[in-house]
Amino acid sequence: MVWKKLGSGNFSSCPNGSLEWIWDVFGECAQDGWDEASVGLGLISILCFAASTFPQYIKACKTGNMDQALSLWFLLGWIGGDSCNLIGSFLADQLPLQTYTAVYYVLADLLMLSLYFHYKFKKRSSLLSTPINSLLLFILAMVCTTPLLRSAGPVTAPSEVFRGRTLLSVEPGSKPFTRQEIIGFVIGSVSSVLYLLSRLPQIRTNFLRKSTQGVSYSLFALVMLGNTLYGLSVLLKNPEVGQSEGSYLLHHLPWLVGSLGVLLLDSIISIQFLVYRNTATSAERQPLLHS
């Protein structure tokens, strides 16, 4: 879904504009019902991604075995993908809403990573716990202060795109890629790869444990819904004037492939929840075993 900051202008600059609030909030010219549906689905996808981590927080507090249930590489891959989005939002000088959303995702990931290490070292003394907690606090402080240090200079119509969990893309068009577009394209591609790779360790962890106990299915269900809605929002969006549908899809191909790939891997995790559901049910009836 393309949300471009069009610089100075007003709603009259949008030919056949249907909803003025979309222009005012996102700088996006919604020319018909398809564009409006694209914006709406994109907004819902963001809400799904934003809410996806809360069920896991609750599950972690109930079971207390988050360090056994979730793969550390899964969490690191996820935070790596969101960090790429955050970095790219500054490099591409994206809309404030995009930047704030990227910051929120990183903060949510850091909280989940903190919970992981909390339960990892809760019942064991480790010399690593103090430096790890210090490192997490340092990263948290950097994420919170970075937006405050951002320069507030004038913006001259950069190419910007909003895509649910992965916020980076490029401005569609038949013209060659600009340097800024290439940077966004590369960072967005790296982000998609990290999201994809993060699922493999979690699938392996579930397989080795023969259980999904301690993992909230709502975490993956909401992410799957978010990726589905994002894909639909991209497909419903009208290409730019003078741009073919093939060119439009080509510019969004890395993010579509990333979303569909994550959707496929999350479907495998969903199957694991079905296969291991009896194991998880019986384990929840017994006291947790702590190594």
PDB file of C-alpha atoms in Angstrom:
ATOM      1  CA  MET A   1       0.000   0.000   0.000  1.00  0.00           C
ATOM      2  CA  VAL A   2       1.545   3.239  -1.138  1.00  0.00           C
ATOM      3  CA  TRP A   3       1.356   6.176   1.241  1.00  0.00           C
ATOM      4  CA  LYS A   4       3.403   8.915  -0.344  1.00  0.00           C
ATOM      5  CA  LYS A   5       4.219  12.224   1.243  1.00  0.00           C
ATOM      6  CA  LEU A   6       3.444  14.639  -1.570  1.00  0.00           C
ATOM      7  CA  GLY A   7       4.884  17.726   0.065  1.00  0.00           C
ATOM      8  CA  SER A   8       2.983  20.975  -0.171  1.00  0.00           C
ATOM      9  CA  GLY A   9      -0.415  20.783  -1.783  1.00  0.00           C
ATOM     10  CA  ASN A  10      -4.064  20.320  -1.028  1.00  0.00           C
ATOM     11  CA  PHE A  11      -6.858  17.938  -1.740  1.00  0.00           C
ATOM     12  CA  SER A  12      -7.589  19.642  -5.035  1.00  0.00           C
ATOM     13  CA  SER A  13      -4.259  18.295  -6.294  1.00  0.00           C
ATOM     14  CA  CYS A  14      -5.713  14.791  -6.073  1.00  0.00           C
ATOM     15  CA  PRO A  15      -7.686  13.989  -9.245  1.00  0.00           C
ATOM     16  CA  ASN A  16     -10.908  12.123  -8.551  1.00  0.00           C
ATOM     17  CA  GLY A  17     -10.005  12.028  -4.853  1.00  0.00           C
ATOM     18  CA  SER A  18     -12.680  10.125  -2.922  1.00  0.00           C
ATOM     19  CA  LEU A  19     -11.843  10.625   0.773  1.00  0.00           C
ATOM     20  CA  GLU A  20     -10.139  13.774   1.966  1.00  0.00           C
ATOM     21  CA  TRP A  21      -9.085  12.353   5.353  1.00  0.00           C
ATOM     22  CA  ILE A  22      -6.849   9.812   3.612  1.00  0.00           C
ATOM     23  CA  TRP A  23      -5.095  12.700   1.883  1.00  0.00           C
ATOM     24  CA  ASP A  24      -4.846  14.724   5.099  1.00  0.00           C
ATOM     25  CA  VAL A  25      -3.506  11.881   7.260  1.00  0.00           C
ATOM     26  CA  PHE A  26      -1.395   9.866   4.844  1.00  0.00           C
ATOM     27  CA  GLY A  27      -0.865  12.108   1.822  1.00  0.00           C
ATOM     28  CA  GLU A  28      -2.344   9.328  -0.291  1.00  0.00           C
ATOM     29  CA  CYS A  29      -4.678  10.017  -3.212  1.00  0.00           C
ATOM     30  CA  ALA A  30      -7.445   7.418  -2.984  1.00  0.00           C
ATOM     31  CA  GLN A  31      -9.024   7.694  -6.413  1.00  0.00           C
ATOM     32  CA  ASP A  32     -11.684   5.000  -6.055  1.00  0.00           C
ATOM     33  CA  GLY A  33     -13.091   2.305  -3.823  1.00  0.00           C
ATOM     34  CA  TRP A  34     -10.167  -0.036  -4.515  1.00  0.00           C
ATOM     35  CA  ASP A  35      -7.697   2.495  -3.153  1.00  0.00           C
ATOM     36  CA  GLU A  36      -9.899   3.079  -0.116  1.00  0.00           C
ATOM     37  CA  ALA A  37     -10.077  -0.661   0.523  1.00  0.00           C
ATOM     38  CA  SER A  38      -6.285  -0.860   0.185  1.00  0.00           C
ATOM     39  CA  VAL A  39      -5.818   1.823   2.860  1.00  0.00           C
ATOM     40  CA  GLY A  40      -8.383   0.194   5.144  1.00  0.00           C
ATOM     41  CA  LEU A  41      -6.836  -3.264   4.884  1.00  0.00           C
ATOM     42  CA  GLY A  42      -3.391  -1.794   5.466  1.00  0.00           C
ATOM     43  CA  LEU A  43      -4.563  -0.112   8.664  1.00  0.00           C
ATOM     44  CA  ILE A  44      -6.133  -3.341   9.950  1.00  0.00           C
ATOM     45  CA  SER A  45      -2.942  -5.240   9.143  1.00  0.00           C
ATOM     46  CA  ILE A  46      -0.947  -2.781  11.252  1.00  0.00           C
ATOM     47  CA  LEU A  47      -3.315  -3.327  14.180  1.00  0.00           C
ATOM     48  CA  CYS A  48      -2.877  -7.091  13.818  1.00  0.00           C
ATOM     49  CA  PHE A  49       0.902  -6.799  13.880  1.00  0.00           C
ATOM     50  CA  ALA A  50       0.813  -4.356  16.790  1.00  0.00           C
ATOM     51  CA  ALA A  51      -1.419  -6.634  18.882  1.00  0.00           C
ATOM     52  CA  SER A  52       0.315  -9.898  17.991  1.00  0.00           C
ATOM     53  CA  THR A  53       2.868  -9.811  20.825  1.00  0.00           C
ATOM     54  CA  PHE A  54       0.404  -9.236  23.684  1.00  0.00           C
ATOM     55  CA  PRO A  55      -0.915 -12.835  23.777  1.00  0.00           C
ATOM     56  CA  GLN A  56       2.665 -14.082  24.068  1.00  0.00           C
ATOM     57  CA  TYR A  57       3.333 -11.718  26.984  1.00  0.00           C
ATOM     58  CA  ILE A  58       0.317 -13.171  28.798  1.00  0.00           C
ATOM     59  CA  LYS A  59       1.290 -16.733  27.907  1.00  0.00           C
ATOM     60  CA  ALA A  60       4.820 -16.164  29.204  1.00  0.00           C
ATOM     61  CA  CYS A  61       3.540 -14.914  32.562  1.00  0.00           C
ATOM     62  CA  LYS A  62       1.215 -17.921  32.905  1.00  0.00           C
ATOM     63  CA  THR A  63       3.613 -20.696  31.925  1.00  0.00           C
ATOM     64  CA  GLY A  64       6.976 -19.240  32.924  1.00  0.00           C
ATOM     65  CA  ASN A  65       8.849 -21.297  30.321  1.00  0.00           C
ATOM     66  CA  MET A  66       9.232 -18.777  27.526  1.00  0.00           C
ATOM     67  CA  ASP A  67      12.949 -19.524  27.286  1.00  0.00           C
ATOM     68  CA  GLN A  68      12.115 -23.147  26.439  1.00  0.00           C
ATOM     69  CA  ALA A  69       9.112 -22.503  24.215  1.00  0.00           C
ATOM     70  CA  LEU A  70      10.538 -19.819  21.932  1.00  0.00           C
ATOM     71  CA  SER A  71      13.743 -20.044  19.966  1.00  0.00           C
ATOM     72  CA  LEU A  72      16.225 -17.270  20.674  1.00  0.00           C
ATOM     73  CA  TRP A  73      17.082 -17.150  16.965  1.00  0.00           C
ATOM     74  CA  PHE A  74      13.396 -16.654  16.198  1.00  0.00           C
ATOM     75  CA  LEU A  75      13.328 -13.604  18.446  1.00  0.00           C
ATOM     76  CA  LEU A  76      16.631 -12.259  17.109  1.00  0.00           C
ATOM     77  CA  GLY A  77      15.509 -12.686  13.500  1.00  0.00           C
ATOM     78  CA  TRP A  78      12.249 -10.904  14.243  1.00  0.00           C
ATOM     79  CA  ILE A  79      13.905  -7.973  15.974  1.00  0.00           C
ATOM     80  CA  GLY A  80      16.456  -7.854  13.149  1.00  0.00           C
ATOM     81  CA  GLY A  81      13.703  -7.471  10.565  1.00  0.00           C
ATOM     82  CA  ASP A  82      11.954  -4.768  12.573  1.00  0.00           C
ATOM     83  CA  SER A  83      15.259  -2.974  13.156  1.00  0.00           C
ATOM     84  CA  CYS A  84      15.819  -2.853   9.392  1.00  0.00           C
ATOM     85  CA  ASN A  85      12.413  -1.221   9.068  1.00  0.00           C
ATOM     86  CA  LEU A  86      13.318   1.328  11.718  1.00  0.00           C
ATOM     87  CA  ILE A  87      16.649   2.158  10.083  1.00  0.00           C
ATOM     88  CA  GLY A  88      15.025   2.419   6.692  1.00  0.00           C
ATOM     89  CA  SER A  89      12.307   4.724   7.997  1.00  0.00           C
ATOM     90  CA  PHE A  90      15.013   7.254   8.877  1.00  0.00           C
ATOM     91  CA  LEU A  91      17.054   6.758   5.710  1.00  0.00           C
ATOM     92  CA  ALA A  92      13.977   7.210   3.530  1.00  0.00           C
ATOM     93  CA  ASP A  93      12.602  10.017   5.737  1.00  0.00           C
ATOM     94  CA  GLN A  94       9.206   8.381   5.934  1.00  0.00           C
ATOM     95  CA  LEU A  95       5.999   9.790   7.329  1.00  0.00           C
ATOM     96  CA  PRO A  96       5.945  10.208  11.144  1.00  0.00           C
ATOM     97  CA  LEU A  97       3.278   7.523  11.548  1.00  0.00           C
ATOM     98  CA  GLN A  98       5.505   5.033   9.731  1.00  0.00           C
ATOM     99  CA  THR A  99       8.484   5.889  11.919  1.00  0.00           C
ATOM    100  CA  TYR A 100       6.503   5.719  15.161  1.00  0.00           C
ATOM    101  CA  THR A 101       5.048   2.357  14.125  1.00  0.00           C
ATOM    102  CA  ALA A 102       8.544   1.033  13.386  1.00  0.00           C
ATOM    103  CA  VAL A 103       9.732   2.262  16.803  1.00  0.00           C
ATOM    104  CA  TYR A 104       6.784   0.518  18.481  1.00  0.00           C
ATOM    105  CA  TYR A 105       7.596  -2.778  16.763  1.00  0.00           C
ATOM    106  CA  VAL A 106      11.210  -2.661  17.954  1.00  0.00           C
ATOM    107  CA  LEU A 107      10.147  -1.789  21.512  1.00  0.00           C
ATOM    108  CA  ALA A 108       7.664  -4.675  21.524  1.00  0.00           C
ATOM    109  CA  ASP A 109      10.393  -7.025  20.294  1.00  0.00           C
ATOM    110  CA  LEU A 110      12.783  -5.812  22.979  1.00  0.00           C
ATOM    111  CA  LEU A 111      10.155  -6.448  25.643  1.00  0.00           C
ATOM    112  CA  MET A 112       9.675  -9.989  24.386  1.00  0.00           C
ATOM    113  CA  LEU A 113      13.435 -10.526  24.291  1.00  0.00           C
ATOM    114  CA  SER A 114      13.692  -9.181  27.854  1.00  0.00           C
ATOM    115  CA  LEU A 115      11.038 -11.651  28.991  1.00  0.00           C
ATOM    116  CA  TYR A 116      12.979 -14.439  27.330  1.00  0.00           C
ATOM    117  CA  PHE A 117      16.160 -13.641  29.268  1.00  0.00           C
ATOM    118  CA  HIS A 118      14.177 -12.979  32.445  1.00  0.00           C
ATOM    119  CA  TYR A 119      12.857 -16.542  32.469  1.00  0.00           C
ATOM    120  CA  LYS A 120      16.187 -17.846  31.189  1.00  0.00           C
ATOM    121  CA  PHE A 121      18.031 -16.617  34.263  1.00  0.00           C
ATOM    122  CA  LYS A 122      15.163 -16.515  36.744  1.00  0.00           C
ATOM    123  CA  LYS A 123      16.014 -19.720  38.586  1.00  0.00           C
ATOM    124  CA  ARG A 124      19.715 -19.857  37.901  1.00  0.00           C
ATOM    125  CA  SER A 125      22.566 -17.587  38.832  1.00  0.00           C
ATOM    126  CA  SER A 126      24.513 -16.427  35.808  1.00  0.00           C
ATOM    127  CA  LEU A 127      27.249 -13.903  35.315  1.00  0.00           C
ATOM    128  CA  LEU A 128      25.780 -13.129  31.912  1.00  0.00           C
ATOM    129  CA  SER A 129      22.404 -11.918  33.181  1.00  0.00           C
ATOM    130  CA  THR A 130      23.604  -8.514  34.340  1.00  0.00           C
ATOM    131  CA  PRO A 131      25.453  -7.525  31.143  1.00  0.00           C
ATOM    132  CA  ILE A 132      22.614  -8.838  28.973  1.00  0.00           C
ATOM    133  CA  ASN A 133      20.034  -6.797  30.885  1.00  0.00           C
ATOM    134  CA  SER A 134      22.311  -3.760  30.655  1.00  0.00           C
ATOM    135  CA  LEU A 135      22.641  -4.258  26.899  1.00  0.00           C
ATOM    136  CA  LEU A 136      18.869  -4.488  26.481  1.00  0.00           C
ATOM    137  CA  LEU A 137      18.358  -1.322  28.506  1.00  0.00           C
ATOM    138  CA  PHE A 138      20.968   0.456  26.380  1.00  0.00           C
ATOM    139  CA  ILE A 139      19.251  -0.608  23.155  1.00  0.00           C
ATOM    140  CA  LEU A 140      15.895   0.455  24.596  1.00  0.00           C
ATOM    141  CA  ALA A 141      17.274   3.876  25.465  1.00  0.00           C
ATOM    142  CA  MET A 142      18.774   4.299  21.996  1.00  0.00           C
ATOM    143  CA  VAL A 143      15.488   3.396  20.316  1.00  0.00           C
ATOM    144  CA  CYS A 144      13.596   5.893  22.485  1.00  0.00           C
ATOM    145  CA  THR A 145      16.029   8.761  21.970  1.00  0.00           C
ATOM    146  CA  THR A 146      16.738   8.309  18.254  1.00  0.00           C
ATOM    147  CA  PRO A 147      13.444   9.900  17.121  1.00  0.00           C
ATOM    148  CA  LEU A 148      14.216  12.919  19.308  1.00  0.00           C
ATOM    149  CA  LEU A 149      17.540  13.405  17.555  1.00  0.00           C
ATOM    150  CA  ARG A 150      16.032  13.268  14.103  1.00  0.00           C
ATOM    151  CA  SER A 151      16.440  16.453  12.159  1.00  0.00           C
ATOM    152  CA  ALA A 152      13.261  18.360  11.460  1.00  0.00           C
ATOM    153  CA  GLY A 153      14.332  19.813   8.124  1.00  0.00           C
ATOM    154  CA  PRO A 154      11.983  20.387   5.190  1.00  0.00           C
ATOM    155  CA  VAL A 155      10.932  17.383   3.197  1.00  0.00           C
ATOM    156  CA  THR A 156      10.837  17.414  -0.576  1.00  0.00           C
ATOM    157  CA  ALA A 157       8.569  14.613  -1.712  1.00  0.00           C
ATOM    158  CA  PRO A 158      10.612  11.500  -0.952  1.00  0.00           C
ATOM    159  CA  SER A 159       9.414   8.124  -2.105  1.00  0.00           C
ATOM    160  CA  GLU A 160       7.721   6.359   0.781  1.00  0.00           C
ATOM    161  CA  VAL A 161       5.636   3.288   1.256  1.00  0.00           C
ATOM    162  CA  PHE A 162       3.696   1.804   4.139  1.00  0.00           C
ATOM    163  CA  ARG A 163       3.439  -1.956   4.238  1.00  0.00           C
ATOM    164  CA  GLY A 164       2.110  -3.345   7.466  1.00  0.00           C
ATOM    165  CA  ARG A 165       4.897  -5.044   9.369  1.00  0.00           C
ATOM    166  CA  THR A 166       7.540  -4.283   6.711  1.00  0.00           C
ATOM    167  CA  LEU A 167       7.399  -0.542   6.180  1.00  0.00           C
ATOM    168  CA  LEU A 168       9.881  -0.135   3.372  1.00  0.00           C
ATOM    169  CA  SER A 169       9.283  -0.182  -0.346  1.00  0.00           C
ATOM    170  CA  VAL A 170       9.808   2.056  -3.311  1.00  0.00           C
ATOM    171  CA  GLU A 171       7.703   4.491  -5.247  1.00  0.00           C
ATOM    172  CA  PRO A 172       6.137   2.679  -8.196  1.00  0.00           C
ATOM    173  CA  GLY A 173       6.931   4.056 -11.594  1.00  0.00           C
ATOM    174  CA  SER A 174       8.467   3.216 -14.917  1.00  0.00           C
ATOM    175  CA  LYS A 175      11.522   5.369 -14.251  1.00  0.00           C
ATOM    176  CA  PRO A 176      14.779   3.721 -13.110  1.00  0.00           C
ATOM    177  CA  PHE A 177      15.417   3.198  -9.443  1.00  0.00           C
ATOM    178  CA  THR A 178      16.896   6.199  -7.667  1.00  0.00           C
ATOM    179  CA  ARG A 179      19.623   5.854  -5.048  1.00  0.00           C
ATOM    180  CA  GLN A 180      17.081   6.337  -2.268  1.00  0.00           C
ATOM    181  CA  GLU A 181      14.823   3.701  -3.798  1.00  0.00           C
ATOM    182  CA  ILE A 182      17.698   1.243  -4.061  1.00  0.00           C
ATOM    183  CA  ILE A 183      18.563   1.756  -0.375  1.00  0.00           C
ATOM    184  CA  GLY A 184      14.948   1.168   0.628  1.00  0.00           C
ATOM    185  CA  PHE A 185      14.726  -1.826  -1.700  1.00  0.00           C
ATOM    186  CA  VAL A 186      17.854  -3.448  -0.243  1.00  0.00           C
ATOM    187  CA  ILE A 187      16.925  -2.825   3.398  1.00  0.00           C
ATOM    188  CA  GLY A 188      13.380  -4.005   2.803  1.00  0.00           C
ATOM    189  CA  SER A 189      14.673  -7.164   1.121  1.00  0.00           C
ATOM    190  CA  VAL A 190      17.041  -7.869   4.036  1.00  0.00           C
ATOM    191  CA  SER A 191      14.135  -7.337   6.420  1.00  0.00           C
ATOM    192  CA  SER A 192      11.973  -9.830   4.525  1.00  0.00           C
ATOM    193  CA  VAL A 193      14.790 -12.400   4.524  1.00  0.00           C
ATOM    194  CA  LEU A 194      15.241 -12.011   8.298  1.00  0.00           C
ATOM    195  CA  TYR A 195      11.523 -12.520   8.861  1.00  0.00           C
ATOM    196  CA  LEU A 196      11.663 -15.681   6.762  1.00  0.00           C
ATOM    197  CA  LEU A 197      14.767 -17.088   8.433  1.00  0.00           C
ATOM    198  CA  SER A 198      13.402 -16.373  11.911  1.00  0.00           C
ATOM    199  CA  ARG A 199      10.632 -18.967  11.483  1.00  0.00           C
ATOM    200  CA  LEU A 200      12.952 -21.889  10.768  1.00  0.00           C
ATOM    201  CA  PRO A 201      14.514 -22.055  14.276  1.00  0.00           C
ATOM    202  CA  GLN A 202      11.046 -21.903  15.860  1.00  0.00           C
ATOM    203  CA  ILE A 203       9.799 -24.726  13.650  1.00  0.00           C
ATOM    204  CA  ARG A 204      12.862 -26.749  14.670  1.00  0.00           C
ATOM    205  CA  THR A 205      12.338 -25.953  18.370  1.00  0.00           C
ATOM    206  CA  ASN A 206       8.715 -27.106  18.218  1.00  0.00           C
ATOM    207  CA  PHE A 207       9.770 -30.276  16.405  1.00  0.00           C
ATOM    208  CA  LEU A 208      12.511 -31.155  18.894  1.00  0.00           C
ATOM    209  CA  ARG A 209      10.244 -30.491  21.890  1.00  0.00           C
ATOM    210  CA  LYS A 210       7.312 -32.258  20.215  1.00  0.00           C
ATOM    211  CA  SER A 211       5.246 -29.541  21.868  1.00  0.00           C
ATOM    212  CA  THR A 212       4.068 -25.962  21.468  1.00  0.00           C
ATOM    213  CA  GLN A 213       3.406 -25.536  25.184  1.00  0.00           C
ATOM    214  CA  GLY A 214       4.368 -22.017  26.261  1.00  0.00           C
ATOM    215  CA  VAL A 215       3.863 -20.556  22.795  1.00  0.00           C
ATOM    216  CA  SER A 216       0.765 -18.484  22.109  1.00  0.00           C
ATOM    217  CA  TYR A 217      -0.912 -19.416  18.843  1.00  0.00           C
ATOM    218  CA  SER A 218      -2.521 -15.975  18.746  1.00  0.00           C
ATOM    219  CA  LEU A 219       0.958 -14.553  18.118  1.00  0.00           C
ATOM    220  CA  PHE A 220       1.225 -16.392  14.811  1.00  0.00           C
ATOM    221  CA  ALA A 221      -2.484 -16.158  13.968  1.00  0.00           C
ATOM    222  CA  LEU A 222      -2.440 -12.358  14.148  1.00  0.00           C
ATOM    223  CA  VAL A 223       0.781 -12.175  12.117  1.00  0.00           C
ATOM    224  CA  MET A 224      -0.750 -14.462   9.486  1.00  0.00           C
ATOM    225  CA  LEU A 225      -3.844 -12.276   9.338  1.00  0.00           C
ATOM    226  CA  GLY A 226      -1.676  -9.155   9.092  1.00  0.00           C
ATOM    227  CA  ASN A 227       0.386 -10.562   6.230  1.00  0.00           C
ATOM    228  CA  THR A 228      -2.749 -11.689   4.396  1.00  0.00           C
ATOM    229  CA  LEU A 229      -4.348  -8.265   4.704  1.00  0.00           C
ATOM    230  CA  TYR A 230      -1.118  -6.587   3.619  1.00  0.00           C
ATOM    231  CA  GLY A 231      -0.919  -8.745   0.512  1.00  0.00           C
ATOM    232  CA  LEU A 232      -4.514  -7.883  -0.337  1.00  0.00           C
ATOM    233  CA  SER A 233      -3.853  -4.172   0.244  1.00  0.00           C
ATOM    234  CA  VAL A 234      -0.982  -4.247  -2.268  1.00  0.00           C
ATOM    235  CA  LEU A 235      -3.003  -6.148  -4.863  1.00  0.00           C
ATOM    236  CA  LEU A 236      -6.025  -3.845  -4.513  1.00  0.00           C
ATOM    237  CA  LYS A 237      -3.992  -0.646  -4.868  1.00  0.00           C
ATOM    238  CA  ASN A 238      -4.196   0.999  -8.275  1.00  0.00           C
ATOM    239  CA  PRO A 239      -0.853   1.461 -10.077  1.00  0.00           C
ATOM    240  CA  GLU A 240       0.407   4.970 -10.671  1.00  0.00           C
ATOM    241  CA  VAL A 241      -0.744   6.796 -13.781  1.00  0.00           C
ATOM    242  CA  GLY A 242       1.151   5.459 -16.768  1.00  0.00           C
ATOM    243  CA  GLN A 243       2.421   2.419 -14.903  1.00  0.00           C
ATOM    244  CA  SER A 244       1.536  -1.138 -15.870  1.00  0.00           C
ATOM    245  CA  GLU A 245       0.370  -3.683 -13.339  1.00  0.00           C
ATOM    246  CA  GLY A 246       3.452  -5.761 -14.055  1.00  0.00           C
ATOM    247  CA  SER A 247       5.745  -2.867 -13.195  1.00  0.00           C
ATOM    248  CA  TYR A 248       3.788  -2.163 -10.028  1.00  0.00           C
ATOM    249  CA  LEU A 249       4.064  -5.778  -8.847  1.00  0.00           C
ATOM    250  CA  LEU A 250       7.762  -5.857  -9.724  1.00  0.00           C
ATOM    251  CA  HIS A 251       8.453  -2.918  -7.409  1.00  0.00           C
ATOM    252  CA  HIS A 252       6.599  -4.666  -4.590  1.00  0.00           C
ATOM    253  CA  LEU A 253       7.847  -8.180  -5.338  1.00  0.00           C
ATOM    254  CA  PRO A 254      10.351  -8.513  -2.429  1.00  0.00           C
ATOM    255  CA  TRP A 255       7.737  -7.551   0.147  1.00  0.00           C
ATOM    256  CA  LEU A 256       5.037  -9.713  -1.396  1.00  0.00           C
ATOM    257  CA  VAL A 257       7.401 -12.690  -1.496  1.00  0.00           C
ATOM    258  CA  GLY A 258       8.434 -11.998   2.098  1.00  0.00           C
ATOM    259  CA  SER A 259       4.849 -11.808   3.319  1.00  0.00           C
ATOM    260  CA  LEU A 260       3.741 -14.897   1.412  1.00  0.00           C
ATOM    261  CA  GLY A 261       6.829 -16.789   2.564  1.00  0.00           C
ATOM    262  CA  VAL A 262       6.229 -15.899   6.215  1.00  0.00           C
ATOM    263  CA  LEU A 263       2.569 -16.828   5.756  1.00  0.00           C
ATOM    264  CA  LEU A 264       3.614 -20.253   4.457  1.00  0.00           C
ATOM    265  CA  LEU A 265       6.059 -20.888   7.323  1.00  0.00           C
ATOM    266  CA  ASP A 266       3.522 -19.694   9.892  1.00  0.00           C
ATOM    267  CA  SER A 267       1.081 -22.172   8.364  1.00  0.00           C
ATOM    268  CA  ILE A 268       3.610 -24.934   9.124  1.00  0.00           C
ATOM    269  CA  ILE A 269       3.763 -23.698  12.732  1.00  0.00           C
ATOM    270  CA  SER A 270      -0.050 -23.779  12.788  1.00  0.00           C
ATOM    271  CA  ILE A 271       0.077 -27.429  11.741  1.00  0.00           C
ATOM    272  CA  GLN A 272       2.514 -28.079  14.578  1.00  0.00           C
ATOM    273  CA  PHE A 273       0.003 -26.596  17.008  1.00  0.00           C
ATOM    274  CA  LEU A 274      -2.570 -29.097  15.724  1.00  0.00           C
ATOM    275  CA  VAL A 275      -0.191 -32.060  15.797  1.00  0.00           C
ATOM    276  CA  TYR A 276       1.159 -31.306  19.288  1.00  0.00           C
ATOM    277  CA  ARG A 277      -2.080 -30.022  20.818  1.00  0.00           C
ATOM    278  CA  ASN A 278      -2.548 -33.127  23.012  1.00  0.00           C
ATOM    279  CA  THR A 279       1.009 -32.845  24.299  1.00  0.00           C
ATOM    280  CA  ALA A 280       0.500 -29.191  25.153  1.00  0.00           C
ATOM    281  CA  THR A 281      -2.771 -29.919  26.942  1.00  0.00           C
ATOM    282  CA  SER A 282      -1.289 -32.660  29.124  1.00  0.00           C
ATOM    283  CA  ALA A 283       1.813 -30.583  29.902  1.00  0.00           C
ATOM    284  CA  GLU A 284      -0.261 -27.642  31.085  1.00  0.00           C
ATOM    285  CA  ARG A 285      -1.930 -29.904  33.657  1.00  0.00           C
ATOM    286  CA  GLN A 286       1.412 -30.734  35.233  1.00  0.00           C
ATOM    287  CA  PRO A 287       3.894 -28.523  37.027  1.00  0.00           C
ATOM    288  CA  LEU A 288       6.525 -27.121  34.714  1.00  0.00           C
ATOM    289  CA  LEU A 289       9.865 -28.871  34.773  1.00  0.00           C
ATOM    290  CA  HIS A 290      12.812 -26.558  35.265  1.00  0.00           C
ATOM    291  CA  SER A 291      16.262 -27.611  34.262  1.00  0.00           C
TER     292      SER A 291
END
